[in-house]
Coordinates of C-alpha atoms in Angstrom, one line a residue:
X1 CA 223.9 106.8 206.9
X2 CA 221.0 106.2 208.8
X3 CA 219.4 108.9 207.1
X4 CA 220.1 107.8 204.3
X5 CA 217.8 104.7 204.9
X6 CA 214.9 106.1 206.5
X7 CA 214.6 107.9 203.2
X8 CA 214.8 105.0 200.8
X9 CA 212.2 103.4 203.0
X10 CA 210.2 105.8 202.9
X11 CA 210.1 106.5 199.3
X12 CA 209.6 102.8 199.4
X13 CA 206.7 102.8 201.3
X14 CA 204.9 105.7 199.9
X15 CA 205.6 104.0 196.0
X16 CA 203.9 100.7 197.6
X17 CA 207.1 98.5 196.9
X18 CA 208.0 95.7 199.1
X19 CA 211.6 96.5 200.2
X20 CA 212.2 92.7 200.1
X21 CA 214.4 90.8 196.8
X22 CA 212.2 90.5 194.0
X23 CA 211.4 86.8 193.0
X24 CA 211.7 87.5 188.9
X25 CA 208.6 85.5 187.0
X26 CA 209.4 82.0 185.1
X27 CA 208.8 81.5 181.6
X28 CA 207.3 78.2 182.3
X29 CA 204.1 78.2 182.8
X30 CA 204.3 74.9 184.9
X31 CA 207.0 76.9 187.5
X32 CA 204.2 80.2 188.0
X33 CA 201.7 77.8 188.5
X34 CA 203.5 75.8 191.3
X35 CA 204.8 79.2 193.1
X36 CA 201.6 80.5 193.4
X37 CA 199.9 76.9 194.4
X38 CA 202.3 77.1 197.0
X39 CA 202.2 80.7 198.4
X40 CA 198.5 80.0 198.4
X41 CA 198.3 77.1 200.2
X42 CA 195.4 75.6 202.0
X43 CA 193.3 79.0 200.3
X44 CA 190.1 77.0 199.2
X45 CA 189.0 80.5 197.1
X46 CA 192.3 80.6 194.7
X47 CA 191.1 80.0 191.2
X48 CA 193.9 79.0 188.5
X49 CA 191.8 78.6 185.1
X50 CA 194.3 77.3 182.2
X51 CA 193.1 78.1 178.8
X52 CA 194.6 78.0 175.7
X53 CA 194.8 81.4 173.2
X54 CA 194.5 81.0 169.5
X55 CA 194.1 76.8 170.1
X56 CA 198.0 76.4 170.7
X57 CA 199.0 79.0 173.4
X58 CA 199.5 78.0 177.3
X59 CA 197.8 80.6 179.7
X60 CA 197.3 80.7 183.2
X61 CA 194.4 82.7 184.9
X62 CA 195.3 82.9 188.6
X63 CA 192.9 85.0 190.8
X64 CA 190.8 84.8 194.3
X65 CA 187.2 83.6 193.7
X66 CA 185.6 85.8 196.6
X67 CA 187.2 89.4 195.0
X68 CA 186.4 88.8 191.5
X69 CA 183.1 89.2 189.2
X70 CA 182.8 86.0 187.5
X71 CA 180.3 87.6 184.8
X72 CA 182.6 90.5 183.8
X73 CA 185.6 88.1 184.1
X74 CA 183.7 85.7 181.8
X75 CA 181.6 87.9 179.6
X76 CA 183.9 91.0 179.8
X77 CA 187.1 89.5 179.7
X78 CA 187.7 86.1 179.0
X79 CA 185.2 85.7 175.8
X80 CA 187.0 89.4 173.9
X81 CA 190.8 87.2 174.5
X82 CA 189.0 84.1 173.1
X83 CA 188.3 86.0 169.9
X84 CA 191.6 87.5 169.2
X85 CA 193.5 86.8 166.2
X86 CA 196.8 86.0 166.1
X87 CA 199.8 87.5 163.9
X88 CA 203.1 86.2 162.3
X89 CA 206.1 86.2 164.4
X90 CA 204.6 87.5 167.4
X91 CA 206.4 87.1 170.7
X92 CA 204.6 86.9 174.1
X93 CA 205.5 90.3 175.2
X94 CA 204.2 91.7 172.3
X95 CA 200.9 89.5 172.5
X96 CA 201.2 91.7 176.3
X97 CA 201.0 94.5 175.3
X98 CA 198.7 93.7 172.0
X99 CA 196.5 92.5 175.1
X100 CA 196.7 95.8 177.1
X101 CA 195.1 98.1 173.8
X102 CA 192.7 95.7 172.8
X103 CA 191.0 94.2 175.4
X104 CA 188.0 96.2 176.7
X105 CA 188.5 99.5 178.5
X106 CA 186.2 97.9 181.5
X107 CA 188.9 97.1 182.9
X108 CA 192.7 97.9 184.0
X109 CA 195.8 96.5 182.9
X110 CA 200.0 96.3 184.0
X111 CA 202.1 94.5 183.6
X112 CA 204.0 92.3 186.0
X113 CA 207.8 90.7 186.3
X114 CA 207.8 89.9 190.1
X115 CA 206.5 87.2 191.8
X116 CA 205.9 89.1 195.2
X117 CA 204.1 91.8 193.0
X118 CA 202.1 89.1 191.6
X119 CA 201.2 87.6 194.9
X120 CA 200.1 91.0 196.1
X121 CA 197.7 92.2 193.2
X122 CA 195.8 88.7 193.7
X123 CA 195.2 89.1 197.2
X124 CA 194.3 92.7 196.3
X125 CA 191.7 91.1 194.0
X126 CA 193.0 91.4 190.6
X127 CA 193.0 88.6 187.9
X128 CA 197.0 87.4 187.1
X129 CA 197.4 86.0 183.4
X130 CA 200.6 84.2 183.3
X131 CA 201.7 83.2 179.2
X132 CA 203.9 80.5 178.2
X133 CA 207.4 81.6 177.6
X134 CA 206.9 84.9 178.7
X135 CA 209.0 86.3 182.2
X136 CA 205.9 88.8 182.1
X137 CA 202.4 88.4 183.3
X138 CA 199.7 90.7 182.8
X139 CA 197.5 91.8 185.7
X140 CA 194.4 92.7 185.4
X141 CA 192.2 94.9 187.8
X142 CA 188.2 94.1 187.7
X143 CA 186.1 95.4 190.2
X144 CA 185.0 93.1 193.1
X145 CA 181.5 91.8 194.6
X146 CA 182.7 93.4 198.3
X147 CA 180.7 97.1 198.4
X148 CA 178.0 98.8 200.5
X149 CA 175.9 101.4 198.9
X150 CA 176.4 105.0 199.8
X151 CA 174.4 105.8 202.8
X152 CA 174.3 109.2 205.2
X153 CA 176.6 108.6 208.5
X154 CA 174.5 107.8 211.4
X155 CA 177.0 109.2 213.5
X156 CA 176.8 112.9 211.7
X157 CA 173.5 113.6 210.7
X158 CA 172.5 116.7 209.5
X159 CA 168.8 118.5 208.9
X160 CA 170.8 120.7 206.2
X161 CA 173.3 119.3 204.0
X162 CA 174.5 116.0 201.6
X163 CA 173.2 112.9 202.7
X164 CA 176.3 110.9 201.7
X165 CA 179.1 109.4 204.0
X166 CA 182.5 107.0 202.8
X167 CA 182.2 103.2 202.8
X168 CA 184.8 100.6 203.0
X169 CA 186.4 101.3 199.8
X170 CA 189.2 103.9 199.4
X171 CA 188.5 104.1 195.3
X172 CA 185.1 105.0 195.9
X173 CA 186.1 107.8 199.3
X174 CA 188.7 109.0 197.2
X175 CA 186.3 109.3 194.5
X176 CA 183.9 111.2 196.3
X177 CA 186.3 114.0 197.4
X178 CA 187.3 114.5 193.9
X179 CA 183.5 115.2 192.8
X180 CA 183.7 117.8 195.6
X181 CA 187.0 119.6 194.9
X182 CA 187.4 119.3 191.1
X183 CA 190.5 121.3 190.6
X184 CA 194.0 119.4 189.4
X185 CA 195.5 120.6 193.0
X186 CA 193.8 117.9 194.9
X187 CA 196.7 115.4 195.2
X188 CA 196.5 112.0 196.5
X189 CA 199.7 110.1 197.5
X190 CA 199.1 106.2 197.4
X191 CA 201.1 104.4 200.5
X192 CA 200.7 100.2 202.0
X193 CA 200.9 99.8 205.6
X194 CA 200.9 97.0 207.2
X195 CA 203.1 93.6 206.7
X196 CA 200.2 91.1 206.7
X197 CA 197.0 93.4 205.7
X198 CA 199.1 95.5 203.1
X199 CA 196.5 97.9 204.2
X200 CA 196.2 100.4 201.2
X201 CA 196.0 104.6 201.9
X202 CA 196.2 107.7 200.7
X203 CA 197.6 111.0 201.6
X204 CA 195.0 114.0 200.3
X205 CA 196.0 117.3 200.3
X206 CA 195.3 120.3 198.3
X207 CA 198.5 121.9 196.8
X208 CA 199.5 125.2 197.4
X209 CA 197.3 125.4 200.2
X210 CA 198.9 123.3 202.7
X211 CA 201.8 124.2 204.8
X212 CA 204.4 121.6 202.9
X213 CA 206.1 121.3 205.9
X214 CA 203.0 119.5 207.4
X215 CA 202.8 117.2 204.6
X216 CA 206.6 115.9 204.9
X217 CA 206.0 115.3 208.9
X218 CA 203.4 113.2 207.7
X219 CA 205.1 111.1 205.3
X220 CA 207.3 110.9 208.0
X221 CA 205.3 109.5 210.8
X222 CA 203.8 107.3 208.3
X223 CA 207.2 105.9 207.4
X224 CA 208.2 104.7 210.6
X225 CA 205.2 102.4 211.3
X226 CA 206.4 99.1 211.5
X227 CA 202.8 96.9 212.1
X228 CA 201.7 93.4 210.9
X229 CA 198.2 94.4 210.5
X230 CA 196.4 98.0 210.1
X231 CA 192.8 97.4 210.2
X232 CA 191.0 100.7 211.0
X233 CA 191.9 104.5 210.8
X234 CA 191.8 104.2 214.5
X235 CA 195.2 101.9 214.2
X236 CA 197.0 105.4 212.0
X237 CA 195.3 107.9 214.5
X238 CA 197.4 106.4 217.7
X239 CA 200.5 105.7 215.8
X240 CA 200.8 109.2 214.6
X241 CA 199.6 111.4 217.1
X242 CA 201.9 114.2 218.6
X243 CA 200.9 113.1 222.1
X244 CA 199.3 109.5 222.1
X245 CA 199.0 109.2 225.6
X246 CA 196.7 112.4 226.1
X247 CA 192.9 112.1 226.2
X248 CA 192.1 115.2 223.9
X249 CA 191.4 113.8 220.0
X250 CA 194.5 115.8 218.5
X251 CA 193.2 114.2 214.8
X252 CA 190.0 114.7 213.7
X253 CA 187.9 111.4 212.5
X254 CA 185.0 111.9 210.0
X255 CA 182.9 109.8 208.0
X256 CA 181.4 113.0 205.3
X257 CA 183.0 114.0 202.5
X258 CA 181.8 117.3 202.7
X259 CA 183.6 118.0 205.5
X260 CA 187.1 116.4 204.5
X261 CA 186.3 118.7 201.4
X262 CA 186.4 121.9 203.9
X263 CA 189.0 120.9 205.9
X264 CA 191.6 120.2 202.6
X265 CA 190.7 123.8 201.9
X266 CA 191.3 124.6 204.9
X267 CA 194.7 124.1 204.3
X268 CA 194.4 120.5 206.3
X269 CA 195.6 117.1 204.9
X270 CA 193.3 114.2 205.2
X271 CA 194.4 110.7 205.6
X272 CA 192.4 107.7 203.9
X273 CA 192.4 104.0 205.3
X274 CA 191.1 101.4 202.9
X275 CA 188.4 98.8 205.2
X276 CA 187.4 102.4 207.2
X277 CA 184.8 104.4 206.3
X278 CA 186.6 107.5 208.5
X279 CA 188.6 109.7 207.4
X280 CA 191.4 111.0 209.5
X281 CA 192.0 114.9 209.6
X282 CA 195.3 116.7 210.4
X283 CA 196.5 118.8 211.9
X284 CA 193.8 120.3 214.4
X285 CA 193.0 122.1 217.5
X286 CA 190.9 122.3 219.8
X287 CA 188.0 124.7 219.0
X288 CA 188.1 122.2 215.8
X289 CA 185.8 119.6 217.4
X290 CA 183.0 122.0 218.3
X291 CA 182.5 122.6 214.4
X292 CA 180.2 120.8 212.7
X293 CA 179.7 121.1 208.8
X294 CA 175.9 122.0 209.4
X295 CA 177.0 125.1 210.8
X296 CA 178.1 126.5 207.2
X297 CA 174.7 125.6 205.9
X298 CA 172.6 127.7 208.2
X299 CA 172.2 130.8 208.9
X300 CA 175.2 132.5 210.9
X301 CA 173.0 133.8 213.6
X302 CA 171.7 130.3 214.3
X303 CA 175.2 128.7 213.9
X304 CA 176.6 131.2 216.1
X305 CA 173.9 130.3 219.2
X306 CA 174.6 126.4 218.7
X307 CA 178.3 126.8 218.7
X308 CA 178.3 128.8 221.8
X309 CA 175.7 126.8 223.2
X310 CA 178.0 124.0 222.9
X311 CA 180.7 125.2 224.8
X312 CA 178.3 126.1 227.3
X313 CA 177.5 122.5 227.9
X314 CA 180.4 121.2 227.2
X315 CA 182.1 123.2 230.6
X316 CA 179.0 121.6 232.0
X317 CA 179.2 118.4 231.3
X318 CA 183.2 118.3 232.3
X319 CA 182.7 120.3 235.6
X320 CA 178.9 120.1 236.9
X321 CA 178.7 117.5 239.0
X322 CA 182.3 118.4 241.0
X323 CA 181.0 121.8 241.4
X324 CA 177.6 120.5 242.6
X325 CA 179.5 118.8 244.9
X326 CA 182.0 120.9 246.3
X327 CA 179.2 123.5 247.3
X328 CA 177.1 121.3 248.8
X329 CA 179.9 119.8 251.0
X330 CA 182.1 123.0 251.7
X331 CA 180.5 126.2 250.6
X332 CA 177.0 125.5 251.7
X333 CA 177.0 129.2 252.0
X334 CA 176.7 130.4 248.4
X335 CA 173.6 128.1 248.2
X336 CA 170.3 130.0 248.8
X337 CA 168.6 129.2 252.4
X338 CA 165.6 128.1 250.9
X339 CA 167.3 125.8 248.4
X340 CA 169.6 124.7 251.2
X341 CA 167.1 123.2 253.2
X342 CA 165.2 121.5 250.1
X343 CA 168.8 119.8 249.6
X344 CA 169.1 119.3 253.2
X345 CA 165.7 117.3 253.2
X346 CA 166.3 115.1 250.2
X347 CA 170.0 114.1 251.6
X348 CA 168.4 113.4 255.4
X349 CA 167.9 109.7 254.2
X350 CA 171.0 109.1 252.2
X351 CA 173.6 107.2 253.6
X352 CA 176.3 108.1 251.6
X353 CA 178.1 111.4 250.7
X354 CA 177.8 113.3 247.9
X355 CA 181.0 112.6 246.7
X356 CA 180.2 108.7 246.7
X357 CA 176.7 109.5 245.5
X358 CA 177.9 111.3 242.3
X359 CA 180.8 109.0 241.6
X360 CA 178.2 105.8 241.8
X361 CA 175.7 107.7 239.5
X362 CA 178.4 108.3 237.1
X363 CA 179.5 105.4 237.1
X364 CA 176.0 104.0 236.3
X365 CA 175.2 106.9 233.7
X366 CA 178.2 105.6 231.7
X367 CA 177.4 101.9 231.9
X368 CA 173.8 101.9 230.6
X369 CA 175.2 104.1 227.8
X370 CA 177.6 101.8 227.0
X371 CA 174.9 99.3 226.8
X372 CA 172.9 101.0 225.0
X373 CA 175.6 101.6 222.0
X374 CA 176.4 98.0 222.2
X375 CA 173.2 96.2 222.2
X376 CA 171.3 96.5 218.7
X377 CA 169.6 99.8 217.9
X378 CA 166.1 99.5 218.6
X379 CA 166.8 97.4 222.3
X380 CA 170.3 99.8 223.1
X381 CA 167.7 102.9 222.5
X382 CA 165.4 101.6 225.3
X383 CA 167.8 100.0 227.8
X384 CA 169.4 103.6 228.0
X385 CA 166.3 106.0 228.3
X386 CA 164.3 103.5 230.2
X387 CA 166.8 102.2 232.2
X388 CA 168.2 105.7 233.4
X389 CA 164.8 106.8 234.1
X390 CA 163.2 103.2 236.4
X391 CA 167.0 103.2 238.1
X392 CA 167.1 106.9 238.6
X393 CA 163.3 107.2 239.8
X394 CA 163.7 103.3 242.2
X395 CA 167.4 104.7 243.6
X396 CA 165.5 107.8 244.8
X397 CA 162.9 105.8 246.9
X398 CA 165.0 103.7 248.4
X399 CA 166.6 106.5 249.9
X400 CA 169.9 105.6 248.1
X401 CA 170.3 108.6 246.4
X402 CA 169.3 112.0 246.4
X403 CA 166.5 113.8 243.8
X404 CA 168.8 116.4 243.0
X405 CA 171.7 115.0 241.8
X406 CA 169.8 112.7 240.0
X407 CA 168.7 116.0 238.1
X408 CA 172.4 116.9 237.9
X409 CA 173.7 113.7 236.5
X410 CA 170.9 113.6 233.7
X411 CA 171.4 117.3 232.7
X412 CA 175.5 116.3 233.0
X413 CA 174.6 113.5 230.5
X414 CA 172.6 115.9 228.3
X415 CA 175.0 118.2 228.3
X416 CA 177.5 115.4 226.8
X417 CA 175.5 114.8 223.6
X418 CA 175.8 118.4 222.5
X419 CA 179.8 117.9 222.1
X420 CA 179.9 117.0 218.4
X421 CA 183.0 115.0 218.2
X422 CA 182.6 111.7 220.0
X423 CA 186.5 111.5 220.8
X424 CA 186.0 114.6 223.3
X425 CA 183.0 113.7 224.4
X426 CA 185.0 110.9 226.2
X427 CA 187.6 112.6 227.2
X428 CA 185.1 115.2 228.9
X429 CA 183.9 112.0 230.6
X430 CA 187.2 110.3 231.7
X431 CA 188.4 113.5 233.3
X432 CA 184.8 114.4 235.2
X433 CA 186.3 111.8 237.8
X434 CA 189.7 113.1 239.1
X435 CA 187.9 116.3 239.2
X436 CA 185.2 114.9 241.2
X437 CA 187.8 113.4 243.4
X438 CA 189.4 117.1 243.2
X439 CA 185.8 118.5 244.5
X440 CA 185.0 116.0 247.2
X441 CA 188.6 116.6 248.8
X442 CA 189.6 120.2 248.1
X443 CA 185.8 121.8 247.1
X444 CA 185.8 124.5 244.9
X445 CA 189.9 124.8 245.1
X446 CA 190.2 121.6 244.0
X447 CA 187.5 122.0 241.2
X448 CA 189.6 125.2 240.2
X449 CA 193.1 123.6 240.3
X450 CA 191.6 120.2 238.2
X451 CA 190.2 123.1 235.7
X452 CA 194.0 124.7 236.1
X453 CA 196.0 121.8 235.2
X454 CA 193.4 120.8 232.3
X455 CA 194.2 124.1 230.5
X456 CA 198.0 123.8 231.3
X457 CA 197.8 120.6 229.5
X458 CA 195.8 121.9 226.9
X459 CA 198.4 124.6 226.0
X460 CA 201.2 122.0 226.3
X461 CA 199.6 119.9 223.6
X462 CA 200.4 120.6 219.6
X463 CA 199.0 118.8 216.3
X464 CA 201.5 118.5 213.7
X465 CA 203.4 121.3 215.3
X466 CA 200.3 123.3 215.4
X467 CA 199.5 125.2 219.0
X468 CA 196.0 123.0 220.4
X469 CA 194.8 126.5 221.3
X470 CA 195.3 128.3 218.4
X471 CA 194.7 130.8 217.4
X472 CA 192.8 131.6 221.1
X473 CA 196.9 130.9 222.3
X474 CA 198.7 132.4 220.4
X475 CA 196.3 134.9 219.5
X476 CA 195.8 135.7 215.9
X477 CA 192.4 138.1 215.5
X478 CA 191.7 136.9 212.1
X479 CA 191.3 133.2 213.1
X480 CA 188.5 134.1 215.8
X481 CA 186.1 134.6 213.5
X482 CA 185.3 130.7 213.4
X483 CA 185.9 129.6 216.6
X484 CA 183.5 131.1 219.5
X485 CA 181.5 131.7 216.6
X486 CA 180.4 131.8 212.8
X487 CA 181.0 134.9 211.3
X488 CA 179.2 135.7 207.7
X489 CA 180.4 134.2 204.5
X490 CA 180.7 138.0 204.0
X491 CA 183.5 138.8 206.2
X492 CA 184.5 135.1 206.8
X493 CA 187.9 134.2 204.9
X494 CA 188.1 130.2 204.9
X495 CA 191.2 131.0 203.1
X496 CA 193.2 132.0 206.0
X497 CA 197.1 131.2 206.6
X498 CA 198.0 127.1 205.9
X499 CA 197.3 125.4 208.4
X500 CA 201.1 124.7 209.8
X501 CA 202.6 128.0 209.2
X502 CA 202.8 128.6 213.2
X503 CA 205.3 125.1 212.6
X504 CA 207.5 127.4 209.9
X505 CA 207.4 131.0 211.9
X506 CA 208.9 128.9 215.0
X507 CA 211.3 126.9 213.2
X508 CA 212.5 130.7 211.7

C-alpha cells in the first residue's frame, strides 16, 4: 500500500499536479474575480482588467503586473481579441477554443478548469482570461520582463571554447542544450518542487544512452522531497546526494552548456533548477572534477600535461603543509644539512611550533580569501593579493612566523586554484586541518594514516550507485583513457558503457 502511494505521488509530481482537491472554476464572472482577489490578497502587482468582447461579453484579465509585457499584452494580445467577430449560437467554450486558433501564435494558450491551476500559472506569470458563463478560463503564456542576457561564466572561463553560460531561466538553459544536441533523444522531464516557490525543473537525459536504472533512482529521490521553498540547485544537490554528509562533491555543478552537452552523452543525466544558472550533473566520480571541457578543445598532448598537472597540485595542496610539518618536527633527518640549518635559523625567533604556525597561516590564508570573494570584484582582488603578501612579508619580521612556511602556505594556496571544481577545492581545504593535526602529533605516520582513511572513504563513497573510483576501483582499462589523461579523439571512445551499468551488473 504504501507503494502504492509513493508512486501516485510521484507521477504526481513529475506531471506538476498539485495532489491537493481541485477548486472547479465558476461561471460567474463575479465568483473568479472574488477567489482570486482573495488568494491574492494584500499583492499590490495583481492586475484584474475587465473588458468586454464583441460590446456585450463579460471578460476578466487576471495576471501579475511585474511578469508580464504590457506592450505584447496590449499590442499583441488584447487589440487582435478586440477585433474578433462574433458568430451565431456560439457558446463560451467554443469562443475558447475559437480563441486558441486565432489569436496570434506569439504566444501560448490552455486551457484551464481549476482554481489552484489557475492560481499557479499567474504566479508563474501567465495572463488568466476568465469569460462569463464559461467553467473554463483560458491561460495564456507571454514572456516576462525578468531576463539577463547570455554572458560567459566567470567561474569557467576558457581561452578555447563557447563563450556562453545558463541564466536564470530554465526555458532559455533548456534551450541552449537542445541547439547543442539536436537529436529527438534528448528528453526533458518537467517536475515542481517546492510547496511555496513551486520551483520549476527538468530532468535531461539522452535516451538510449543512459543507464535507465539511473534515471528511475532519480525520479525517485526527487519524489521524496518534501520542502516549502527550493531556491538554488544547491537546495537539490544536498537533498539527493548518496552520502550528504561527506565533503567530496558527489554531483557535479556547472554553469556551460557545452559541458552539460558532453556529459548527457556521456551517458549522464543533468538536472535543471529554474532561478539557477547551474546545472546539476549525475552520477559522477571522482577523476570527474579534474576534467574541464577545455581539455577537449586542445591539443591532447597539452590537455594531458594540465590534467596531470592538476593532480599534482591537487595532492599538494591537501597534504603539503602536514608533510612540511611532520619533517621538520620528527624526521629532521630526511632534510638536507644545509637546508636544515637555513630552517633552523629562520625558526630561532619564532615562538611558536610549526604545528601552531601552519594551522594560524591557514587559518589566515582562508579568511582573506574569503574576503576577497565576498567583497566586490575589483576591492576582493586586492584585499587578497595585497593582503597575503603585507601580512605574510610584516608576520615574518616580527619574528611571528617563519620565511619558509610562508613559502609553503602560498605555494599550498596556488596549488588550490588548479583544482577546477570549486566543491573539491574545499573539501581539499577542510580536510588539510585534521591532517595537519595528524602531522603535528604522529609526523609522517599520522600524515600517512590521514591520507589512509581519506582513500578508505573515498572507496566507500558511490554516486547513483556508481563506484567514486571508477573505473581506477574497479578497474575497467577502457575507462582510463580519460582520466590520468586525454587520449586522442582517435583512440578515445566518449561512447563508452552508460554511465550506471556498474549499478545493473551488481544488482545481477
Amino acid at each position: 500500500m504504501k507503494n502504492t502511494r509513493l508512486s501516485k505521488r510521484l507521477a504526481q509530481k513529475l506531471a506538476g499536479i498539485d495532489p491537493t482537491p481541485e477548486v472547479p472554476l465558476s461561471d460567474k464572472l463575479a465568483s473568479n474575480e472574488t477567489a482570486i482577489g482573495q488568494t491574492f490578497e494584500h499583492c499590490a502587482d495583481l492586475a484584474m482588467r475587465k473588458f468586454y468582447l464583441f460590446h456585450s461579453l463579460p471578460c476578466l484579465a487576471a495576471y501579475l503586473e511585474v511578469l508580464v509585457d504590457h506592450t505584447l499584452w496590449d499590442e499583441g494580445l488584447l487589440t487582435p481579441l478586440m477585433k474578433l467577430d462574433p458568430q451565431e449560437s456560439e457558446s463560451p467554450e467554443q469562443l475558447i477554443e475559437r480563441l486558441k486558433h486565432q489569436l496570434p501564435s506569439i504566444v501560448l494558450m490552455e486551457t484551464v478548469t481549476d482554481l489552484k491551476d489557475a492560481v499557479r500559472r499567474i504566479v508563474n506569470g501567465e495572463v488568466i482570461l476568465f469569460i462569463e458563463s464559461s467553467r473554463q478560463a483560458l491561460s495564456i503564456k507571454i514572456k516576462d520582463k525578468l531576463q539577463r542576457q547570455l554572458e560567459e561564466p566567470s567561474t569557467e572561463s576558457v581561452i578555447r571554447g563557447p563563450r556562453i553560460g545558463f541564466i536564470e531561466r530554465i526555458e532559455v538553459n533548456m534551450a541552449l542544450l537542445r541547439h547543442i544536441v539536436r537529436t529527438p533523444q534528448l528528453k526533458m522531464e518537467n517536475i515542481v518542487l517546492g510547496t511555496t516557490t513551486q520551483t520549476e525543473m527538468a530532468i535531461v537525459y539522452i535516451d538510449g544512452l543512459v543507464a535507465p536504472n539511473v534515471v528511475e533512482e532519480v525520479r525517485r529521490r526527487l519524489a521524496k522531497i518534501d520542502m516549502n521553498s527550493v531556491l538554488s540547485s544547491g537546495y537539490i544537490e544536498e537533498l539527493i546526494s548518496d552520502h550528504p554528509r561527506s565533503p567530496f562533491p558527489l554531483i557535479q555543478s556547472t554553469q556551460r552548456p557545452d559541458a552539460v552537452s558532453a556529459a548527457l552523452i556521456e551517458g549522464k543525466v543533468a538536472l535543471l533548477v529554474n532561478g539557477s544558472p547551474f546545472a546539476l550533473i549525475l552520477p559522477v566520480t571522482f577523476w570527474f572534477a579534474f576534467q574541464t571541457v577545455e581539455d577537449y578543445y586542445i591539443n591532447f598532448m597539452f590537455g594531458s600535461m594540465l590534467r596531470m598537472l592538476r593532480y599534482l597540485f591537487a595532492f599538494l595542496a591537501l597534504a603539503l603543509p602536514s608533510i612540511f610539518v611532520a619533517v621538520t618536527t620528527y624526521h629532521s633527518e630526511m632534510i638536507p644539512s644545509s637546508l636544515t640549518m637555513t630552517l633552523a635559523a629562520s625558526r630561532e625567533v619564532v615562538p611558536f611550533p610549526a604545528l601552531m604556525e601552519s594551522l594560524m597561516m591557514e587559518v589566515t590564508f582562508e579568511a582573506l580569501r574569503e574576503g576577497g570573494v565576498r567583497l566586490p570584484r575589483p576591492v576582493g582582488q586586492t584585499i587578497s593579493i595585497v593582503g597575503a603578501l603585507v601580512i605574510g612579508q610584516a608576520a615574518v619580521q616580527a619574528g611571528i612566523i617563519s620565511a619558509p612556511l610562508v613559502i609553503v602556505v602560498s605555494l599550498t594556496g596556488i596549488a588550490s586554484f588548479l583544482i577546477p571544481n570549486p566543491t573539491l577545492n574545499q573539501a581539499v581545504s577542510l580536510l588539510r586541518f585534521p591532517l595537519l593535526l595528524c602531522a603535528g602529533t604522529f609526523g609522517l605516520y599520522g600524515v600517512g594514516a590521514g591520507l589512509i582513511a581519506i582513500l578508505i572513504h573515498l572507496t566507500n563513497l558511490r554516486s547513483f550507485g556508481v563506484p567514486y573510483l571508477a573505473p581506477v576501483a574497479p578497474l575497467h582499462t577502457a575507462g582510463l583513457l580519460d582520466v590520468f589523461s586525454r587520449a586522442p579523439w582517435q583512440v578515445l571512445n566518449k561512447r563508452q558503457r552508460p554511465a550506471g551499468q556498474e549499478l545493473e551488473l551488481k544488482k545481477k
